[in-house]
Amino acid sequence: LSSRKLEILAAGFFGVLHRRWSEGTADPGNGDMPGFNFSKLWQYDSERWETKNFVLMAVLIFFGQASRLSDEILDENLTITRKALGRPELPNSDLGFCPVELMEDGVSIHSFGGKEHLQADFANSYLGGGVLSGGGTQEECMFTEFPELLAIIYVTERMLPHEAVEIQGARRYAEHTMGGRHAWSEQFCRATEIGAPIDAVALDAVSFGRKGPHKQYWPDYIQQDIRKCSAALLLPEMDKTFRRKFVTGLWGCGAFRGEPELKLLIQWISCSME
C-alpha cells in the first residue's frame, strides 16, 4: 500500500468503506476477512469506560500530520508479507541458545527501530484485534501509535496457525497513555515526532483462557507456538546472510493466559533455531 493507505483509512473513518462482523466472527460472505467498521469508535462511551477515545484521536492526528508531509513520504510503501512455515525440523541436541538481552520493565518494543530490528506485534488472528472496538492490549496500542496500520485490517485475511504477517514501512505518528490505568486528567493522545519506518511482525499466540492454562505445557501446543514464532522470524526476502534482532516481550501472557517463563523459552528456542 502506498497512498492507498490514506484512502482506505479516510473512507473507513467516514463510513464510506466498511465490512461488518457477524456474531463475533468474520461475516461468512467475506470468508476470513475481519470486520472493518468505525461505528463502535464513534459510539464509544468515554464516561462509562473512564478512558478517552484514543483511536479516533490518533486517526485525526495522523490526518493532521499527513496534510503536512511531502509526497515522497505519503507515497512510501506499507508492505505486507504473509509468511508460512511447515512443521519445523527440531535441531539436534548440540545446538546452543542464541544470545538474549533482557530489558528493564517499561522499555517499549518500539524503542528499537531500523532494519536490524524486527518488532513483535502480539496479534489477534485477525490483525488489529479489538482496536476498532476500543480494546487496549499491546496490539491495539501499537495500531494507535502507528495509525496507518489500521488500513491493513481491511486487506489482510485471518492468520492460520502456521502463519505470521510482517509489516514493513510503518511510521509512528502518535504517543498515548492507552492501555494503562490513568486518571482522566493524565490521559492523552498527542502528535509526536514522526518516526523512521519500522519492520514489525504480527504473530498470534494460542489462547488458554478457556482451554485451561495448564494445557500450554502440552507438547502439541508448544510445537504449535514454536512453528508460529519460527514463521514470524522468516525473512521476507530469502537472504540467508542477513540477520536481525527480534524485539519481543510477554507474547500471549495477558488475556491468553500464557506463562511468561514458558513464552520466553519458546521464543528463545525459535530464535536459536533460526
mmCIF file of C-alpha atoms in Angstrom:
data_model
loop_
_atom_site.group_PDB
_atom_site.id
_atom_site.type_symbol
_atom_site.label_atom_id
_atom_site.label_comp_id
_atom_site.label_asym_id
_atom_site.label_seq_id
_atom_site.Cartn_x
_atom_site.Cartn_y
_atom_site.Cartn_z
ATOM 1 C CA LEU A 1 0.000 0.000 0.000
ATOM 2 C CA SER A 2 1.291 3.483 -0.785
ATOM 3 C CA SER A 3 -1.050 6.490 -0.811
ATOM 4 C CA ARG A 4 -3.902 3.967 -0.886
ATOM 5 C CA LYS A 5 -3.470 3.521 2.881
ATOM 6 C CA LEU A 6 -4.704 7.104 3.367
ATOM 7 C CA GLU A 7 -7.668 6.465 1.115
ATOM 8 C CA ILE A 8 -8.659 3.286 2.972
ATOM 9 C CA LEU A 9 -8.309 4.941 6.367
ATOM 10 C CA ALA A 10 -10.230 8.072 5.367
ATOM 11 C CA ALA A 11 -13.020 6.023 3.751
ATOM 12 C CA GLY A 12 -13.298 3.847 6.857
ATOM 13 C CA PHE A 13 -13.231 6.837 9.191
ATOM 14 C CA PHE A 14 -16.195 8.450 7.401
ATOM 15 C CA GLY A 15 -18.120 5.182 6.965
ATOM 16 C CA VAL A 16 -17.794 5.043 3.179
ATOM 17 C CA LEU A 17 -15.789 1.812 3.344
ATOM 18 C CA HIS A 18 -16.832 -0.799 5.855
ATOM 19 C CA ARG A 19 -17.179 -4.514 6.383
ATOM 20 C CA ARG A 20 -19.277 -5.899 9.194
ATOM 21 C CA TRP A 21 -18.625 -8.620 11.740
ATOM 22 C CA SER A 22 -21.188 -11.356 12.311
ATOM 23 C CA GLU A 23 -21.654 -12.532 15.895
ATOM 24 C CA GLY A 24 -18.015 -12.061 16.791
ATOM 25 C CA THR A 25 -16.628 -13.852 13.735
ATOM 26 C CA ALA A 26 -15.957 -12.728 10.216
ATOM 27 C CA ASP A 27 -19.009 -12.237 8.029
ATOM 28 C CA PRO A 28 -19.494 -15.573 6.202
ATOM 29 C CA GLY A 29 -19.839 -13.632 2.967
ATOM 30 C CA ASN A 30 -16.354 -12.229 3.491
ATOM 31 C CA GLY A 31 -14.625 -15.524 4.249
ATOM 32 C CA ASP A 32 -11.660 -14.958 6.537
ATOM 33 C CA MET A 33 -11.626 -11.167 6.239
ATOM 34 C CA PRO A 34 -12.043 -9.235 9.510
ATOM 35 C CA GLY A 35 -14.651 -6.594 10.164
ATOM 36 C CA PHE A 36 -13.692 -3.038 9.259
ATOM 37 C CA ASN A 37 -16.072 -0.562 10.822
ATOM 38 C CA PHE A 38 -15.500 2.625 12.809
ATOM 39 C CA SER A 39 -19.045 2.794 14.194
ATOM 40 C CA LYS A 40 -18.106 1.407 17.626
ATOM 41 C CA LEU A 41 -15.444 4.086 17.958
ATOM 42 C CA TRP A 42 -17.940 6.817 17.105
ATOM 43 C CA GLN A 43 -20.267 5.347 19.748
ATOM 44 C CA TYR A 44 -17.526 4.808 22.335
ATOM 45 C CA ASP A 45 -18.759 5.790 25.810
ATOM 46 C CA SER A 46 -15.783 7.546 27.384
ATOM 47 C CA GLU A 47 -17.687 8.300 30.588
ATOM 48 C CA ARG A 48 -18.645 4.665 31.106
ATOM 49 C CA TRP A 49 -15.149 3.308 30.495
ATOM 50 C CA GLU A 50 -13.389 6.343 32.018
ATOM 51 C CA THR A 51 -10.945 6.473 29.114
ATOM 52 C CA LYS A 52 -10.579 8.864 26.230
ATOM 53 C CA ASN A 53 -11.246 7.790 22.645
ATOM 54 C CA PHE A 54 -7.595 7.216 21.853
ATOM 55 C CA VAL A 55 -8.019 5.563 18.453
ATOM 56 C CA LEU A 56 -10.168 8.306 16.909
ATOM 57 C CA MET A 57 -7.787 10.874 18.357
ATOM 58 C CA ALA A 58 -4.830 9.060 16.766
ATOM 59 C CA VAL A 59 -6.544 8.913 13.365
ATOM 60 C CA LEU A 60 -7.193 12.666 13.466
ATOM 61 C CA ILE A 61 -3.565 13.234 14.474
ATOM 62 C CA PHE A 62 -2.447 11.087 11.532
ATOM 63 C CA PHE A 63 -4.609 13.068 9.102
ATOM 64 C CA GLY A 64 -3.199 16.309 10.502
ATOM 65 C CA GLN A 65 0.369 15.068 10.245
ATOM 66 C CA ALA A 66 -0.226 13.679 6.742
ATOM 67 C CA SER A 67 -1.525 17.031 5.492
ATOM 68 C CA ARG A 68 1.931 18.500 6.117
ATOM 69 C CA LEU A 69 4.017 15.629 4.760
ATOM 70 C CA SER A 70 5.857 15.597 1.469
ATOM 71 C CA ASP A 71 4.563 13.480 -1.409
ATOM 72 C CA GLU A 72 7.697 11.377 -1.064
ATOM 73 C CA ILE A 73 6.701 10.211 2.427
ATOM 74 C CA LEU A 74 2.991 9.902 1.597
ATOM 75 C CA ASP A 75 3.834 7.625 -1.325
ATOM 76 C CA GLU A 76 6.048 5.338 0.756
ATOM 77 C CA ASN A 77 5.034 1.718 0.580
ATOM 78 C CA LEU A 78 3.490 -0.093 3.512
ATOM 79 C CA THR A 79 4.461 -3.659 2.638
ATOM 80 C CA ILE A 80 2.505 -6.626 3.985
ATOM 81 C CA THR A 81 4.067 -10.082 3.692
ATOM 82 C CA ARG A 82 2.272 -13.254 4.746
ATOM 83 C CA LYS A 83 4.788 -15.858 5.897
ATOM 84 C CA ALA A 84 4.028 -19.560 6.340
ATOM 85 C CA LEU A 85 6.069 -22.461 7.620
ATOM 86 C CA GLY A 86 5.650 -26.216 7.518
ATOM 87 C CA ARG A 87 6.433 -28.246 10.589
ATOM 88 C CA PRO A 88 9.919 -27.076 11.612
ATOM 89 C CA GLU A 89 12.713 -29.571 11.914
ATOM 90 C CA LEU A 90 13.795 -29.833 15.517
ATOM 91 C CA PRO A 91 17.523 -29.153 15.961
ATOM 92 C CA ASN A 92 19.960 -31.702 17.228
ATOM 93 C CA SER A 93 20.995 -31.632 20.846
ATOM 94 C CA ASP A 94 24.270 -29.841 20.039
ATOM 95 C CA LEU A 95 22.550 -26.565 19.113
ATOM 96 C CA GLY A 96 23.155 -23.835 21.669
ATOM 97 C CA PHE A 97 20.898 -20.944 22.568
ATOM 98 C CA CYS A 98 21.475 -17.675 20.736
ATOM 99 C CA PRO A 99 22.360 -14.556 22.768
ATOM 100 C CA VAL A 100 19.448 -12.849 24.524
ATOM 101 C CA GLU A 101 19.316 -9.420 26.130
ATOM 102 C CA LEU A 102 16.785 -8.728 28.878
ATOM 103 C CA MET A 103 15.499 -5.203 29.404
ATOM 104 C CA GLU A 104 14.007 -3.490 32.440
ATOM 105 C CA ASP A 105 10.241 -3.105 32.768
ATOM 106 C CA GLY A 106 8.895 -0.086 30.937
ATOM 107 C CA VAL A 107 11.174 -0.295 27.892
ATOM 108 C CA SER A 108 8.960 -0.236 24.805
ATOM 109 C CA ILE A 109 9.348 -2.701 21.953
ATOM 110 C CA HIS A 110 9.004 0.300 19.654
ATOM 111 C CA SER A 111 12.173 1.853 21.059
ATOM 112 C CA PHE A 112 14.143 -0.422 18.736
ATOM 113 C CA GLY A 113 13.835 0.779 15.152
ATOM 114 C CA GLY A 114 15.812 0.236 11.975
ATOM 115 C CA LYS A 115 16.065 -2.703 9.589
ATOM 116 C CA GLU A 116 18.270 -4.528 12.089
ATOM 117 C CA HIS A 117 15.289 -4.950 14.460
ATOM 118 C CA LEU A 118 12.058 -6.894 13.987
ATOM 119 C CA GLN A 119 9.393 -5.657 16.407
ATOM 120 C CA ALA A 120 6.786 -8.099 17.701
ATOM 121 C CA ASP A 121 3.077 -7.371 17.390
ATOM 122 C CA PHE A 122 1.255 -9.629 19.874
ATOM 123 C CA ALA A 123 -1.581 -10.033 17.455
ATOM 124 C CA ASN A 124 -5.031 -11.471 17.246
ATOM 125 C CA SER A 125 -5.503 -13.935 14.380
ATOM 126 C CA TYR A 126 -7.485 -11.072 12.821
ATOM 127 C CA LEU A 127 -4.991 -8.207 12.608
ATOM 128 C CA GLY A 128 -5.774 -5.240 14.808
ATOM 129 C CA GLY A 129 -7.734 -7.290 17.314
ATOM 130 C CA GLY A 130 -10.235 -5.040 19.060
ATOM 131 C CA VAL A 131 -8.657 -1.721 18.079
ATOM 132 C CA LEU A 132 -11.815 -0.607 16.223
ATOM 133 C CA SER A 133 -13.910 -1.520 19.267
ATOM 134 C CA GLY A 134 -11.899 0.333 21.894
ATOM 135 C CA GLY A 135 -9.620 -2.506 23.034
ATOM 136 C CA GLY A 136 -6.356 -1.681 24.788
ATOM 137 C CA THR A 137 -3.928 -4.609 24.572
ATOM 138 C CA GLN A 138 -0.398 -4.397 23.140
ATOM 139 C CA GLU A 139 -1.580 -4.757 19.548
ATOM 140 C CA GLU A 140 -4.310 -2.119 19.893
ATOM 141 C CA CYS A 141 -1.804 0.254 21.493
ATOM 142 C CA MET A 142 0.618 -0.335 18.622
ATOM 143 C CA PHE A 143 -2.019 0.359 15.968
ATOM 144 C CA THR A 144 -2.832 3.611 17.780
ATOM 145 C CA GLU A 145 0.806 4.744 17.800
ATOM 146 C CA PHE A 146 1.125 3.753 14.126
ATOM 147 C CA PRO A 147 -2.352 4.734 12.810
ATOM 148 C CA GLU A 148 -1.650 3.841 9.181
ATOM 149 C CA LEU A 149 -1.627 0.200 10.334
ATOM 150 C CA LEU A 150 -5.404 0.476 10.678
ATOM 151 C CA ALA A 151 -5.626 0.370 6.874
ATOM 152 C CA ILE A 152 -4.105 -3.102 6.693
ATOM 153 C CA ILE A 153 -7.040 -4.533 8.670
ATOM 154 C CA TYR A 154 -9.140 -4.078 5.548
ATOM 155 C CA VAL A 155 -6.841 -6.053 3.253
ATOM 156 C CA THR A 156 -5.417 -8.822 5.464
ATOM 157 C CA GLU A 157 -7.013 -12.216 5.968
ATOM 158 C CA ARG A 158 -7.076 -14.055 9.270
ATOM 159 C CA MET A 159 -3.805 -15.776 10.122
ATOM 160 C CA LEU A 160 -3.722 -19.566 10.239
ATOM 161 C CA PRO A 161 -1.807 -21.440 12.980
ATOM 162 C CA HIS A 162 1.321 -21.766 10.804
ATOM 163 C CA GLU A 163 1.307 -18.159 9.515
ATOM 164 C CA ALA A 164 2.587 -14.747 10.551
ATOM 165 C CA VAL A 165 2.305 -11.364 8.842
ATOM 166 C CA GLU A 166 5.239 -8.971 8.501
ATOM 167 C CA ILE A 167 4.611 -5.249 8.033
ATOM 168 C CA GLN A 168 7.390 -3.028 6.707
ATOM 169 C CA GLY A 169 7.386 0.747 6.440
ATOM 170 C CA ALA A 170 5.003 1.946 9.154
ATOM 171 C CA ARG A 171 5.876 5.187 10.931
ATOM 172 C CA ARG A 172 4.978 6.356 14.436
ATOM 173 C CA TYR A 173 2.710 9.401 14.443
ATOM 174 C CA ALA A 174 1.214 9.475 17.956
ATOM 175 C CA GLU A 175 2.057 8.811 21.567
ATOM 176 C CA HIS A 176 -0.552 7.988 24.202
ATOM 177 C CA THR A 177 -1.376 6.559 27.612
ATOM 178 C CA MET A 178 -3.710 3.888 26.226
ATOM 179 C CA GLY A 179 -3.545 0.510 27.933
ATOM 180 C CA GLY A 180 -2.664 1.816 31.389
ATOM 181 C CA ARG A 181 -4.675 2.974 34.381
ATOM 182 C CA HIS A 182 -4.525 6.754 34.453
ATOM 183 C CA ALA A 183 -6.745 9.459 35.847
ATOM 184 C CA TRP A 184 -8.743 11.323 33.195
ATOM 185 C CA SER A 185 -6.554 14.412 33.544
ATOM 186 C CA GLU A 186 -3.431 12.307 32.921
ATOM 187 C CA GLN A 187 -4.717 10.584 29.773
ATOM 188 C CA PHE A 188 -3.504 11.865 26.436
ATOM 189 C CA CYS A 189 -3.054 11.007 22.793
ATOM 190 C CA ARG A 190 -0.889 13.571 21.041
ATOM 191 C CA ALA A 191 1.253 14.062 17.985
ATOM 192 C CA THR A 192 4.865 13.084 18.259
ATOM 193 C CA GLU A 193 7.886 13.476 16.051
ATOM 194 C CA ILE A 194 7.285 11.241 13.048
ATOM 195 C CA GLY A 195 9.441 8.171 13.462
ATOM 196 C CA ALA A 196 11.570 6.265 10.994
ATOM 197 C CA PRO A 197 9.951 3.311 9.193
ATOM 198 C CA ILE A 198 9.871 0.104 11.208
ATOM 199 C CA ASP A 199 9.671 -3.610 10.496
ATOM 200 C CA ALA A 200 7.140 -5.458 12.647
ATOM 201 C CA VAL A 201 5.644 -8.926 12.604
ATOM 202 C CA ALA A 202 2.186 -9.982 13.773
ATOM 203 C CA LEU A 203 2.045 -13.374 15.483
ATOM 204 C CA ASP A 204 -0.929 -14.667 17.437
ATOM 205 C CA ALA A 205 -0.403 -16.988 20.380
ATOM 206 C CA VAL A 206 -2.664 -19.865 21.398
ATOM 207 C CA SER A 207 -5.337 -18.700 23.836
ATOM 208 C CA PHE A 208 -5.558 -20.773 27.006
ATOM 209 C CA GLY A 209 -8.308 -18.750 28.669
ATOM 210 C CA ARG A 210 -10.916 -21.422 28.001
ATOM 211 C CA LYS A 211 -8.635 -24.382 27.328
ATOM 212 C CA GLY A 212 -7.028 -24.082 30.757
ATOM 213 C CA PRO A 213 -3.562 -22.587 31.384
ATOM 214 C CA HIS A 214 -2.089 -25.990 32.277
ATOM 215 C CA LYS A 215 -2.528 -27.157 28.677
ATOM 216 C CA GLN A 216 0.126 -24.745 27.400
ATOM 217 C CA TYR A 217 2.713 -27.272 28.599
ATOM 218 C CA TRP A 218 1.325 -29.988 26.341
ATOM 219 C CA PRO A 219 3.849 -30.832 23.583
ATOM 220 C CA ASP A 220 1.415 -30.177 20.725
ATOM 221 C CA TYR A 221 0.754 -26.619 21.888
ATOM 222 C CA ILE A 222 4.447 -25.923 22.496
ATOM 223 C CA GLN A 223 5.248 -27.141 18.976
ATOM 224 C CA GLN A 224 2.427 -25.012 17.560
ATOM 225 C CA ASP A 225 3.846 -21.893 19.229
ATOM 226 C CA ILE A 226 7.379 -22.737 18.022
ATOM 227 C CA ARG A 227 6.012 -23.121 14.485
ATOM 228 C CA LYS A 228 4.188 -19.792 14.717
ATOM 229 C CA CYS A 229 7.202 -17.947 16.109
ATOM 230 C CA SER A 230 9.528 -19.556 13.570
ATOM 231 C CA ALA A 231 7.233 -18.369 10.766
ATOM 232 C CA ALA A 232 7.363 -14.866 12.226
ATOM 233 C CA LEU A 233 11.162 -14.891 12.091
ATOM 234 C CA LEU A 234 11.411 -15.820 8.408
ATOM 235 C CA LEU A 235 12.941 -13.152 6.207
ATOM 236 C CA PRO A 236 10.532 -11.802 3.558
ATOM 237 C CA GLU A 237 13.379 -11.982 1.061
ATOM 238 C CA MET A 238 15.363 -15.162 1.421
ATOM 239 C CA ASP A 239 18.741 -13.538 2.069
ATOM 240 C CA LYS A 240 20.347 -16.038 4.391
ATOM 241 C CA THR A 241 23.266 -13.711 5.133
ATOM 242 C CA PHE A 242 21.101 -11.021 6.757
ATOM 243 C CA ARG A 243 20.474 -11.165 10.496
ATOM 244 C CA ARG A 244 18.246 -9.020 12.671
ATOM 245 C CA LYS A 245 17.263 -8.910 16.322
ATOM 246 C CA PHE A 246 13.782 -9.983 17.374
ATOM 247 C CA VAL A 247 12.385 -7.430 19.827
ATOM 248 C CA THR A 248 9.643 -9.080 21.842
ATOM 249 C CA GLY A 249 8.172 -9.500 25.295
ATOM 250 C CA LEU A 250 5.191 -11.056 27.041
ATOM 251 C CA TRP A 251 3.694 -12.710 23.972
ATOM 252 C CA GLY A 252 0.319 -14.257 24.777
ATOM 253 C CA CYS A 253 0.699 -13.570 28.503
ATOM 254 C CA GLY A 254 -2.295 -11.270 29.022
ATOM 255 C CA ALA A 255 -5.840 -12.319 28.176
ATOM 256 C CA PHE A 256 -4.493 -15.518 26.562
ATOM 257 C CA ARG A 257 -3.133 -16.665 29.971
ATOM 258 C CA GLY A 258 0.330 -17.659 28.767
ATOM 259 C CA GLU A 259 3.078 -18.006 31.371
ATOM 260 C CA PRO A 260 5.992 -15.595 30.811
ATOM 261 C CA GLU A 261 8.776 -18.082 31.567
ATOM 262 C CA LEU A 262 7.436 -20.623 29.070
ATOM 263 C CA LYS A 263 6.818 -17.999 26.375
ATOM 264 C CA LEU A 264 10.356 -16.701 26.813
ATOM 265 C CA LEU A 265 11.759 -20.195 26.262
ATOM 266 C CA ILE A 266 9.545 -20.808 23.202
ATOM 267 C CA GLN A 267 10.654 -17.557 21.576
ATOM 268 C CA TRP A 268 14.273 -18.144 22.551
ATOM 269 C CA ILE A 269 14.226 -21.640 21.053
ATOM 270 C CA SER A 270 12.684 -20.293 17.839
ATOM 271 C CA CYS A 271 15.336 -17.582 17.516
ATOM 272 C CA SER A 272 18.103 -20.096 18.197
ATOM 273 C CA MET A 273 16.776 -22.453 15.519
ATOM 274 C CA GLU A 274 16.592 -19.595 13.028
#
